[in-house]
Every structure is written in C-alpha cells, then in structure tokens.
mmCIF file of C-alpha atoms and ligand atoms in Angstrom:
data_model
loop_
_atom_site.group_PDB
_atom_site.id
_atom_site.type_symbol
_atom_site.label_atom_id
_atom_site.label_comp_id
_atom_site.label_asym_id
_atom_site.label_seq_id
_atom_site.Cartn_x
_atom_site.Cartn_y
_atom_site.Cartn_z
ATOM 1 C CA MET Z 21 14.219 15.240 8.615
ATOM 2 C CA LEU Z 22 12.768 13.541 5.632
ATOM 3 C CA ASN Z 23 9.370 12.148 5.292
ATOM 4 C CA LEU Z 24 8.641 10.622 1.914
ATOM 5 C CA VAL Z 25 5.694 9.015 0.231
ATOM 6 C CA ILE Z 26 6.149 6.493 -2.643
ATOM 7 C CA PHE Z 27 3.178 6.559 -4.893
ATOM 8 C CA GLY Z 28 2.183 4.468 -7.900
ATOM 9 C CA SER Z 29 -0.209 1.896 -9.253
ATOM 10 C CA PRO Z 30 -0.394 -1.672 -7.927
ATOM 11 C CA GLY Z 31 2.762 -3.492 -9.140
ATOM 12 C CA ALA Z 32 4.615 -0.193 -9.869
ATOM 13 C CA GLY Z 33 7.484 -1.222 -7.599
ATOM 14 C CA LYS Z 34 6.788 0.826 -4.491
ATOM 15 C CA GLY Z 35 7.443 -1.820 -2.034
ATOM 16 C CA THR Z 36 10.892 -2.864 -3.603
ATOM 17 C CA GLN Z 37 11.930 0.748 -3.967
ATOM 18 C CA ALA Z 38 10.626 1.755 -0.534
ATOM 19 C CA LYS Z 39 12.805 -0.845 1.185
ATOM 20 C CA LEU Z 40 15.972 0.220 -0.721
ATOM 21 C CA ILE Z 41 15.307 3.954 0.073
ATOM 22 C CA ALA Z 42 14.542 3.090 3.778
ATOM 23 C CA LYS Z 43 17.969 1.431 3.996
ATOM 24 C CA LYS Z 44 20.071 4.089 2.261
ATOM 25 C CA TYR Z 45 18.508 7.228 3.993
ATOM 26 C CA HIS Z 46 17.861 5.519 7.346
ATOM 27 C CA LEU Z 47 14.068 5.951 7.133
ATOM 28 C CA GLN Z 48 11.464 3.825 8.757
ATOM 29 C CA HIS Z 49 9.403 1.972 6.036
ATOM 30 C CA LEU Z 50 5.719 2.119 6.653
ATOM 31 C CA SER Z 51 3.891 -0.130 4.344
ATOM 32 C CA SER Z 52 0.129 0.014 4.807
ATOM 33 C CA GLY Z 53 -0.475 -3.127 2.821
ATOM 34 C CA GLU Z 54 2.096 -5.022 4.867
ATOM 35 C CA ILE Z 55 0.637 -3.655 8.158
ATOM 36 C CA LEU Z 56 -2.776 -4.603 7.261
ATOM 37 C CA ARG Z 57 -1.522 -8.085 6.165
ATOM 38 C CA GLN Z 58 0.104 -8.534 9.674
ATOM 39 C CA HIS Z 59 -3.345 -8.014 11.136
ATOM 40 C CA ARG Z 60 -5.314 -10.522 8.837
ATOM 41 C CA ASP Z 61 -5.092 -13.570 11.006
ATOM 42 C CA HIS Z 62 -6.096 -11.808 14.206
ATOM 43 C CA GLY Z 63 -9.724 -11.884 15.271
ATOM 44 C CA LEU Z 64 -12.637 -9.991 13.948
ATOM 45 C CA LEU Z 65 -10.603 -6.929 12.813
ATOM 46 C CA GLY Z 66 -8.358 -9.338 10.870
ATOM 47 C CA LYS Z 67 -11.425 -10.893 9.160
ATOM 48 C CA LYS Z 68 -12.633 -7.530 8.148
ATOM 49 C CA ILE Z 69 -9.317 -6.655 6.705
ATOM 50 C CA SER Z 70 -9.093 -9.718 4.668
ATOM 51 C CA THR Z 71 -12.535 -9.182 3.121
ATOM 52 C CA TYR Z 72 -11.616 -5.912 1.724
ATOM 53 C CA GLN Z 73 -8.062 -6.927 0.753
ATOM 54 C CA ASP Z 74 -9.139 -10.066 -1.097
ATOM 55 C CA LYS Z 75 -11.687 -8.097 -3.200
ATOM 56 C CA GLY Z 76 -9.039 -5.465 -4.000
ATOM 57 C CA ARG Z 77 -11.161 -2.822 -2.123
ATOM 58 C CA LEU Z 78 -9.810 -0.199 0.219
ATOM 59 C CA VAL Z 79 -9.995 -0.988 3.802
ATOM 60 C CA PRO Z 80 -12.180 1.781 5.369
ATOM 61 C CA ASN Z 81 -10.531 5.061 6.055
ATOM 62 C CA ASN Z 82 -11.367 5.257 9.823
ATOM 63 C CA LEU Z 83 -9.626 1.966 10.169
ATOM 64 C CA ILE Z 84 -6.477 2.400 8.161
ATOM 65 C CA ILE Z 85 -6.115 6.015 9.535
ATOM 66 C CA LYS Z 86 -5.969 4.809 13.028
ATOM 67 C CA ILE Z 87 -3.580 1.947 12.379
ATOM 68 C CA ILE Z 88 -1.229 4.313 10.573
ATOM 69 C CA GLU Z 89 -1.430 7.145 13.116
ATOM 70 C CA SER Z 90 -0.643 4.743 15.877
ATOM 71 C CA ALA Z 91 2.341 3.260 13.764
ATOM 72 C CA ILE Z 92 3.656 6.855 13.384
ATOM 73 C CA ASN Z 93 3.311 7.836 16.874
ATOM 74 C CA GLN Z 94 5.123 4.805 18.289
ATOM 75 C CA LEU Z 95 8.278 6.190 16.346
ATOM 76 C CA PRO Z 96 10.617 8.723 17.625
ATOM 77 C CA ILE Z 97 9.975 12.250 16.420
ATOM 78 C CA LYS Z 98 13.393 12.393 14.939
ATOM 79 C CA GLN Z 99 12.800 9.225 12.784
ATOM 80 C CA GLY Z 100 12.380 9.877 9.205
ATOM 81 C CA LEU Z 101 9.701 7.935 7.435
ATOM 82 C CA ILE Z 102 8.769 6.533 4.126
ATOM 83 C CA PHE Z 103 5.055 5.783 3.467
ATOM 84 C CA ASP Z 104 4.411 3.017 0.914
ATOM 85 C CA GLY Z 105 0.627 2.375 -0.022
ATOM 86 C CA TYR Z 106 -0.442 5.320 2.063
ATOM 87 C CA PRO Z 107 -2.155 7.655 1.579
ATOM 88 C CA ARG Z 108 -4.383 6.178 -1.158
ATOM 89 C CA ASN Z 109 -7.088 8.968 -1.129
ATOM 90 C CA LEU Z 110 -7.567 12.532 -0.130
ATOM 91 C CA THR Z 111 -9.122 11.768 3.258
ATOM 92 C CA GLN Z 112 -5.937 9.802 4.144
ATOM 93 C CA ALA Z 113 -3.749 12.439 2.676
ATOM 94 C CA LYS Z 114 -5.216 15.211 4.845
ATOM 95 C CA SER Z 115 -5.012 12.993 7.861
ATOM 96 C CA LEU Z 116 -1.495 12.225 7.304
ATOM 97 C CA ALA Z 117 -0.724 15.958 7.029
ATOM 98 C CA SER Z 118 -2.341 16.701 10.212
ATOM 99 C CA VAL Z 119 -0.620 13.768 12.101
ATOM 100 C CA LEU Z 120 2.730 15.085 10.876
ATOM 101 C CA LYS Z 121 1.772 18.563 11.735
ATOM 102 C CA LYS Z 122 1.454 17.597 15.294
ATOM 103 C CA ARG Z 123 5.140 16.424 15.051
ATOM 104 C CA LYS Z 124 5.977 19.861 13.483
ATOM 105 C CA GLN Z 125 6.622 18.026 10.309
ATOM 106 C CA GLU Z 126 5.173 17.464 6.738
ATOM 107 C CA VAL Z 127 5.480 15.094 3.729
ATOM 108 C CA ASN Z 128 8.624 16.532 2.094
ATOM 109 C CA LEU Z 129 8.332 14.535 -1.301
ATOM 110 C CA VAL Z 130 6.180 12.276 -3.228
ATOM 111 C CA ILE Z 131 7.922 9.868 -5.535
ATOM 112 C CA ASN Z 132 5.450 9.004 -8.336
ATOM 113 C CA LEU Z 133 6.585 5.675 -9.710
ATOM 114 C CA GLN Z 134 5.044 5.561 -13.169
ATOM 115 C CA LEU Z 135 4.181 2.282 -14.954
ATOM 116 C CA ASN Z 136 1.287 1.541 -17.162
ATOM 117 C CA GLU Z 137 -1.485 -0.945 -16.332
ATOM 118 C CA ARG Z 138 -0.300 -3.602 -18.713
ATOM 119 C CA GLU Z 139 3.212 -3.820 -17.453
ATOM 120 C CA SER Z 140 2.118 -3.403 -13.715
ATOM 121 C CA THR Z 141 -0.243 -6.443 -14.334
ATOM 122 C CA ASN Z 142 2.444 -8.457 -15.843
ATOM 123 C CA ARG Z 143 4.698 -7.918 -12.896
ATOM 124 C CA ILE Z 144 2.033 -8.701 -10.292
ATOM 125 C CA LEU Z 145 0.884 -11.853 -12.003
ATOM 126 C CA LEU Z 146 4.477 -13.001 -11.947
ATOM 127 C CA ARG Z 147 4.807 -12.047 -8.306
ATOM 128 C CA GLY Z 148 1.542 -13.814 -7.614
ATOM 129 C CA GLN Z 149 3.101 -17.115 -8.346
ATOM 130 C CA ASN Z 150 5.483 -16.680 -5.481
ATOM 131 C CA SER Z 151 4.099 -13.979 -3.068
ATOM 132 C CA GLY Z 152 1.242 -16.078 -1.645
ATOM 133 C CA ARG Z 153 -0.748 -12.890 -1.677
ATOM 134 C CA HIS Z 154 -4.486 -13.544 -1.887
ATOM 135 C CA ASP Z 155 -5.132 -10.382 -3.981
ATOM 136 C CA ASP Z 156 -2.426 -11.102 -6.771
ATOM 137 C CA ASN Z 157 -4.983 -12.418 -9.270
ATOM 138 C CA LEU Z 158 -6.460 -10.970 -12.444
ATOM 139 C CA LYS Z 159 -9.959 -10.501 -10.937
ATOM 140 C CA THR Z 160 -8.697 -8.548 -7.915
ATOM 141 C CA LEU Z 161 -6.350 -6.611 -10.057
ATOM 142 C CA LYS Z 162 -8.978 -5.040 -12.162
ATOM 143 C CA ALA Z 163 -10.695 -3.564 -8.895
ATOM 144 C CA ARG Z 164 -7.381 -2.387 -7.482
ATOM 145 C CA PHE Z 165 -6.582 -0.539 -10.701
ATOM 146 C CA LYS Z 166 -10.003 1.011 -10.851
ATOM 147 C CA ILE Z 167 -9.701 2.329 -7.298
ATOM 148 C CA TYR Z 168 -6.191 3.491 -8.082
ATOM 149 C CA GLN Z 169 -7.575 5.514 -11.028
ATOM 150 C CA ASP Z 170 -10.649 6.865 -9.327
ATOM 151 C CA GLU Z 171 -9.397 7.473 -5.550
ATOM 152 C CA SER Z 172 -5.641 7.518 -5.601
ATOM 153 C CA CYS Z 173 -4.765 9.507 -8.760
ATOM 154 C CA PRO Z 174 -6.268 12.695 -7.464
ATOM 155 C CA LEU Z 175 -3.452 12.699 -4.930
ATOM 156 C CA ILE Z 176 -1.169 13.558 -7.722
ATOM 157 C CA ASP Z 177 -2.787 16.936 -8.293
ATOM 158 C CA TYR Z 178 -3.189 17.385 -4.595
ATOM 159 C CA TYR Z 179 0.681 17.072 -4.028
ATOM 160 C CA HIS Z 180 1.495 18.648 -7.264
ATOM 161 C CA SER Z 181 -0.310 21.818 -6.069
ATOM 162 C CA GLN Z 182 2.059 21.729 -3.174
ATOM 163 C CA ASN Z 183 5.000 21.262 -5.322
ATOM 164 C CA LYS Z 184 5.888 18.037 -3.749
ATOM 165 C CA ILE Z 185 5.612 15.531 -6.692
ATOM 166 C CA LYS Z 186 8.560 13.852 -8.529
ATOM 167 C CA ASN Z 187 7.807 11.642 -11.349
ATOM 168 C CA ILE Z 188 10.079 8.539 -11.815
ATOM 169 C CA ASP Z 189 9.973 6.172 -14.665
ATOM 170 C CA GLY Z 190 9.069 2.788 -13.175
ATOM 171 C CA ARG Z 191 10.016 0.763 -16.364
ATOM 172 C CA PRO Z 192 13.690 0.138 -16.094
ATOM 173 C CA SER Z 193 15.437 -2.413 -13.804
ATOM 174 C CA ILE Z 194 15.246 -2.144 -10.067
ATOM 175 C CA ASN Z 195 18.712 -0.775 -9.842
ATOM 176 C CA GLU Z 196 18.064 1.861 -12.498
ATOM 177 C CA VAL Z 197 14.898 2.995 -11.026
ATOM 178 C CA PHE Z 198 16.785 3.320 -7.669
ATOM 179 C CA ALA Z 199 19.460 5.312 -9.335
ATOM 180 C CA GLN Z 200 16.882 7.851 -10.560
ATOM 181 C CA ILE Z 201 15.400 8.046 -7.088
ATOM 182 C CA THR Z 202 18.798 8.568 -5.258
ATOM 183 C CA HIS Z 203 19.680 11.243 -7.788
ATOM 184 C CA VAL Z 204 16.569 13.258 -6.641
ATOM 185 C CA LEU Z 205 16.842 12.460 -2.982
ATOM 186 C CA ASP Z 206 20.640 13.120 -2.683
ATOM 187 C CA LYS Z 207 20.066 16.661 -3.857
ATOM 188 C CA ILE Z 208 17.257 17.166 -1.253
ATOM 189 C CA VAL Z 209 19.278 15.784 1.567
ATOM 190 C CA LEU Z 210 22.122 17.987 0.600
ATOM 191 C CA THR Z 211 20.063 21.139 0.459
ATOM 192 C CA SER Z 212 18.420 20.224 3.785
ATOM 193 C CA ASN Z 213 21.909 19.647 5.384
ATOM 194 C CA LEU Z 214 23.117 23.007 4.102
ATOM 195 C CA LYS Z 215 19.962 24.762 5.479
ATOM 196 C CA SER Z 216 20.448 23.250 8.909
ATOM 197 C CA GLN Z 217 24.153 24.180 8.960
ATOM 198 C CA LYS Z 218 23.251 27.872 8.362
ATOM 199 C CA LYS Z 219 20.736 27.922 11.223
HETATM 200 P P1 ADP R 14 -0.674 -2.910 -4.089
HETATM 201 O O1 ADP R 14 -0.211 -1.373 -4.007
HETATM 202 O O2 ADP R 14 0.176 -3.674 -4.939
HETATM 203 O O3 ADP R 14 -2.004 -2.910 -4.406
HETATM 204 P P2 ADP R 14 -0.632 -3.078 -1.153
HETATM 205 O O4 ADP R 14 0.133 -4.174 -0.299
HETATM 206 O O5 ADP R 14 -0.132 -1.786 -0.911
HETATM 207 O O6 ADP R 14 -0.491 -3.533 -2.608
HETATM 208 O O7 ADP R 14 -2.177 -3.126 -0.769
HETATM 209 C C1 ADP R 14 -2.968 -4.325 -0.818
HETATM 210 C C2 ADP R 14 -4.314 -4.078 -0.305
HETATM 211 O O8 ADP R 14 -4.280 -3.570 1.168
HETATM 212 C C3 ADP R 14 -5.117 -3.047 -0.955
HETATM 213 O O9 ADP R 14 -5.692 -3.449 -2.086
HETATM 214 C C4 ADP R 14 -6.185 -2.553 0.023
HETATM 215 O O10 ADP R 14 -7.175 -3.526 0.368
HETATM 216 C C5 ADP R 14 -5.305 -2.656 1.312
HETATM 217 N N1 ADP R 14 -4.770 -1.337 1.568
HETATM 218 C C6 ADP R 14 -3.365 -0.980 1.496
HETATM 219 N N2 ADP R 14 -3.069 0.319 1.732
HETATM 220 C C7 ADP R 14 -4.449 0.870 2.059
HETATM 221 C C8 ADP R 14 -4.851 2.209 2.275
HETATM 222 N N3 ADP R 14 -3.911 3.086 2.436
HETATM 223 N N4 ADP R 14 -6.237 2.233 2.581
HETATM 224 C C9 ADP R 14 -7.005 1.375 2.408
HETATM 225 N N5 ADP R 14 -6.705 0.199 2.100
HETATM 226 C C10 ADP R 14 -5.380 -0.238 1.948
#
C-alpha cells in the first residue's frame, strides 16, 4: 500500500506529476485544489470557497479537512492515494495522519518538488493564459507564495523529522522530472513487495 504526498510551491508541477504517478502506480489522485474548484459553482459553500481561492488564501482548515476526509473515506481501504495540494499546513498534516491511522496506514513518502519563485511564477503566468483559473494572476500569486513560505514550508521539517521527504529537482522537463520520481518510487515499491513476500 502506497500513500504519497506531492509537495511544492504553486506552479512547481505537482498536478502534472501527480497525474503521471497516479497512472503508473495505480493510485487515486486527490487534488485539494481541484476538489475545491468542483465545489465553486454550488451554493453558499461554493461562494465561500471562491472568495478564498480568488484571493490566493487558504480555505479554512475545518472546511478542507472535512472535504478531504470524506474523499478518502469514500475510497476502498486497499486503494493507494496520492495527495496533491494537501496537506498545506501542520493542522492538515496532523489530521491526515489521524485519518490514515484509522485505516491502519500512514503517509509513506513526501515528494518535495523544488522550483524557485521566479520559475514557478513564469510557469503559472503561462498556464494562466489557458487554464481559465481565477487565481493564476500576478496579484494572487504573491499571496499564494507568501502562504506557501509561512504555512506550508514548515511541513518540510515535519516530514523530514519522520524521514519521509524526498527532494526532486522541478526544473527539468516533465518527462525528466517524472523519471527522477519513478527512480525513487520503483525502489520503494520493490522493497515493499519484498517485505510482503517475506510475511
Ligand atoms: P497551487 O498549488 O498552484 O496554488 P491548487 O489548485 O493546489 O494550486 O490550489 C489553489 C487554491 O485552492 C489555493 O490557493 C487555496 O485557496 C485552495 N486550496 C487548495 N488546497 C488547499 C488546502 N489544502 N487548504 C486550504 N486551501 C486550499
């Protein structure tokens, strides 16, 4: 069983890589940003979500935590997961650990996609021309980066202290980044297969 988190700044390529990883390793892709965007057009909750997203601020923990918990619990226990955009702060990370613990599982590995603010910004502005996303503009981006630094980066230490972080250089092409990731994941899958054979 493999539960992964893909971590990185806005525009680091989390969504792109998460989709490729999900396909290759048969994991369910859970993108908090996508799930929230699906709620945008629906009623009061949707309105509330859009207000936060459009300002580049985090949706309140109590809301996103419930949404993600229910998404997880709708999936079979045996389904491996890849979280993209979640957790984004310590409260969310601790909640994720406890939701997975109830399933007798944990986050096995956090892939930390590294890309500096200048390159991420360039990518997002390029994407903004086609994505139709309300938050892919320069003003919102400043807020998203600040929140990433202040609230999300402490997660690197949190997962590092659990020995779960793997840094990946996010600068090369999509395929090259994916090759770095599969190099890491193939080893993990192999080791866990060997372990389960021994049992
Ligand atoms: P990016 O990582 O490029 O900023 P996402 O699609 O992951 O894009 O997130 C877009 C927006 O959705 C965030 O700026 C925030 O408003 C909201 N959001 C996504 N994930 C979370 C989360 N885990 N907690 C709170 N808000 C979130």
